[in-house]
Amino acid sequence: MTAKKTGKPLVGILMGSDSDLEIMNEAAKVFDQFKISYETVITSAHRSPKRTALYASSAEKRGIKILIAGAGMAAHLAGVVAAHTILPVIGVPIDASSLKGLDSILSTVQMPGGIPVAGMAIGKAGAKNAALLSVEILSLFTPSLKKQLEKFREKMESDVAEKDKKLRGV
Ligand code: RP5
């Protein structure tokens, strides 16, 4: 079930299929950058429902703090995972059909009251932001992460200024 582990995982990155891997790797890259341990898991709400439920319901006991779930089409993975845990669940809709992710974003975010899923943008930006939101949550209890996040934002800001300078040739 587990495709990749880095140390004792704090975050679980779940995806419905190996075809989601390229997108969900954007989340893994952020955790590598912030040196946060995670595990990557392929499990499907529809094709392997029992394994998905087992993973979600046992994650907290194993020390996981946040779950990210990426899926395409009728994307029920994040919602099903959220139903089996009280850990925060962040959903990443993936463009995997002729509806270009509109199907998965609606399936991910339209949760009934009582079982929340934090919905991200479709695709790579969503996977990246799912990881950054996780870092922000973890930083509430880890001051060193807060510092890293501040530096990350500063770097983004200076990169924009740099690109502007280059464009204008100044
Ligand atoms: C979803 O169906 C997966 O998350 C994936 O995005 C989509 C298509 O899966 P494959 O047919 O490529 O395995 O469950």
XYZ file of C-alpha atoms and ligand atoms in Angstrom:
184
model
C 0.000 0.000 0.000
C 2.762 2.453 0.935
C 4.764 3.663 -2.027
C 7.268 5.895 -0.237
C 8.161 6.739 3.355
C 10.470 9.368 4.817
C 11.164 8.811 8.545
C 8.197 8.492 10.922
C 5.467 10.090 8.832
C 3.536 13.136 10.056
C 1.506 13.423 6.873
C -0.143 10.826 4.651
C -0.372 11.633 0.944
C -3.102 9.439 -0.515
C -4.134 9.095 -4.136
C -6.749 7.040 -5.908
C -4.480 5.643 -8.620
C -0.880 5.584 -9.785
C -2.087 7.856 -12.603
C -2.386 10.616 -9.927
C 1.256 10.303 -8.901
C 2.692 13.053 -11.114
C 0.282 15.594 -9.600
C 0.605 14.412 -6.000
C 4.411 14.516 -6.248
C 4.034 18.310 -6.062
C 2.960 17.836 -2.438
C 5.860 15.501 -1.734
C 8.325 18.084 -3.119
C 7.089 20.684 -0.608
C 7.484 18.266 2.303
C 11.002 17.402 1.102
C 11.814 21.116 1.009
C 10.492 21.680 4.559
C 12.013 18.384 5.777
C 8.672 17.014 6.944
C 8.282 13.250 6.937
C 5.407 11.775 4.957
C 4.209 8.561 3.410
C 2.666 8.142 -0.023
C -0.161 5.666 -0.448
C -2.272 4.480 -3.380
C -5.743 3.530 -2.204
C -9.110 4.073 -3.817
C -12.468 5.020 -2.308
C -14.199 2.857 -4.913
C -11.740 0.167 -5.983
C -10.306 -0.637 -2.530
C -12.874 0.723 -0.059
C -11.947 -1.548 2.869
C -8.243 -0.728 2.640
C -9.038 2.993 2.411
C -11.196 2.808 5.542
C -8.541 0.813 7.390
C -5.789 3.254 6.466
C -7.847 6.309 7.450
C -9.046 4.865 10.745
C -5.565 3.750 11.840
C -3.581 6.820 10.698
C -3.932 8.823 13.928
C -2.730 5.914 16.096
C 0.396 5.701 13.949
C 1.269 9.355 14.613
C -0.037 10.900 11.381
C -1.292 14.467 11.937
C -2.752 15.454 8.539
C -4.054 13.532 5.524
C -3.958 14.777 1.938
C -6.126 12.910 -0.572
C -5.905 13.424 -4.331
C -8.340 11.820 -6.751
C -9.922 12.356 -10.134
C -13.346 11.776 -11.723
C -16.029 11.025 -9.062
C -13.427 11.920 -6.437
C -14.734 10.524 -3.168
C -11.373 9.637 -1.632
C -10.975 12.734 0.576
C -14.568 12.529 1.798
C -14.410 8.824 2.583
C -11.098 9.292 4.397
C -12.582 12.195 6.398
C -15.507 9.984 7.387
C -13.097 7.534 9.037
C -10.866 9.942 10.991
C -10.937 13.184 12.937
C -7.544 14.216 11.552
C -7.720 17.223 9.188
C -8.206 16.043 5.592
C -7.174 18.139 2.599
C -8.593 17.177 -0.784
C -6.857 17.663 -4.127
C -9.102 17.365 -7.201
C -7.315 15.862 -10.202
C -8.060 16.458 -13.880
C -8.546 12.843 -15.009
C -11.517 12.921 -17.378
C -13.173 14.806 -20.218
C -14.698 17.114 -17.577
C -11.155 18.406 -16.825
C -11.415 18.228 -13.042
C -14.777 19.949 -12.691
C -16.159 16.537 -11.710
C -13.464 15.932 -9.098
C -13.511 19.433 -7.573
C -17.253 19.201 -6.975
C -16.999 15.648 -5.634
C -14.201 16.739 -3.298
C -15.559 20.003 -1.883
C -19.322 19.420 -1.724
C -19.205 17.620 1.608
C -22.281 17.465 3.823
C -22.111 19.464 7.061
C -20.351 17.511 9.810
C -17.518 15.919 7.821
C -15.152 18.644 6.546
C -12.655 18.371 3.711
C -10.404 21.349 2.930
C -10.687 21.663 -0.861
C -7.739 22.828 -2.957
C -7.438 23.918 -6.589
C -7.467 21.328 -9.393
C -4.113 19.764 -10.225
C -0.511 20.670 -9.411
C -1.253 23.992 -7.686
C -3.768 22.192 -5.487
C -1.287 19.479 -4.520
C 1.387 22.078 -3.760
C -1.029 24.145 -1.667
C -2.286 21.067 0.176
C 1.260 20.529 1.387
C 1.789 24.208 2.222
C -1.465 24.287 4.184
C -0.248 21.201 6.057
C 3.015 22.975 6.862
C 1.028 25.972 8.109
C -1.044 23.729 10.399
C 2.061 21.948 11.704
C 3.818 25.308 12.209
C 1.224 26.239 14.868
C 3.078 23.828 17.169
C 6.571 24.052 15.664
C 8.203 27.504 15.698
C 11.058 26.431 13.392
C 8.504 25.603 10.675
C 6.963 29.052 11.076
C 10.370 30.596 10.387
C 10.795 28.417 7.295
C 7.360 29.489 6.047
C 8.241 33.150 6.517
C 11.433 32.642 4.510
C 9.464 30.787 1.821
C 7.079 33.758 1.452
C 9.960 36.260 1.377
C 11.661 34.260 -1.376
C 8.433 34.188 -3.427
C 8.149 37.947 -3.088
C 11.736 38.590 -4.142
C 11.339 36.176 -7.082
C 8.420 38.279 -8.374
C 10.500 41.456 -8.105
C 13.378 39.698 -9.875
C 11.124 38.584 -12.759
C 9.755 42.119 -13.072
C 13.278 43.572 -13.234
C 14.228 41.037 -15.925
C 11.103 41.848 -17.971
C 11.749 45.556 -17.839
C 15.507 45.183 -18.326
C 16.386 47.207 -15.210
C -9.719 7.981 -9.674
O -9.928 7.670 -10.992
C -8.230 8.136 -9.545
O -7.945 9.015 -8.491
C -7.798 8.673 -10.862
O -7.650 10.084 -10.870
C -8.959 8.291 -11.793
C -8.562 7.394 -12.911
O -7.882 6.272 -12.402
P -7.143 5.255 -13.391
O -8.205 4.664 -14.281
O -6.112 6.057 -14.157
O -6.485 4.227 -12.488
O -10.182 6.997 -8.821
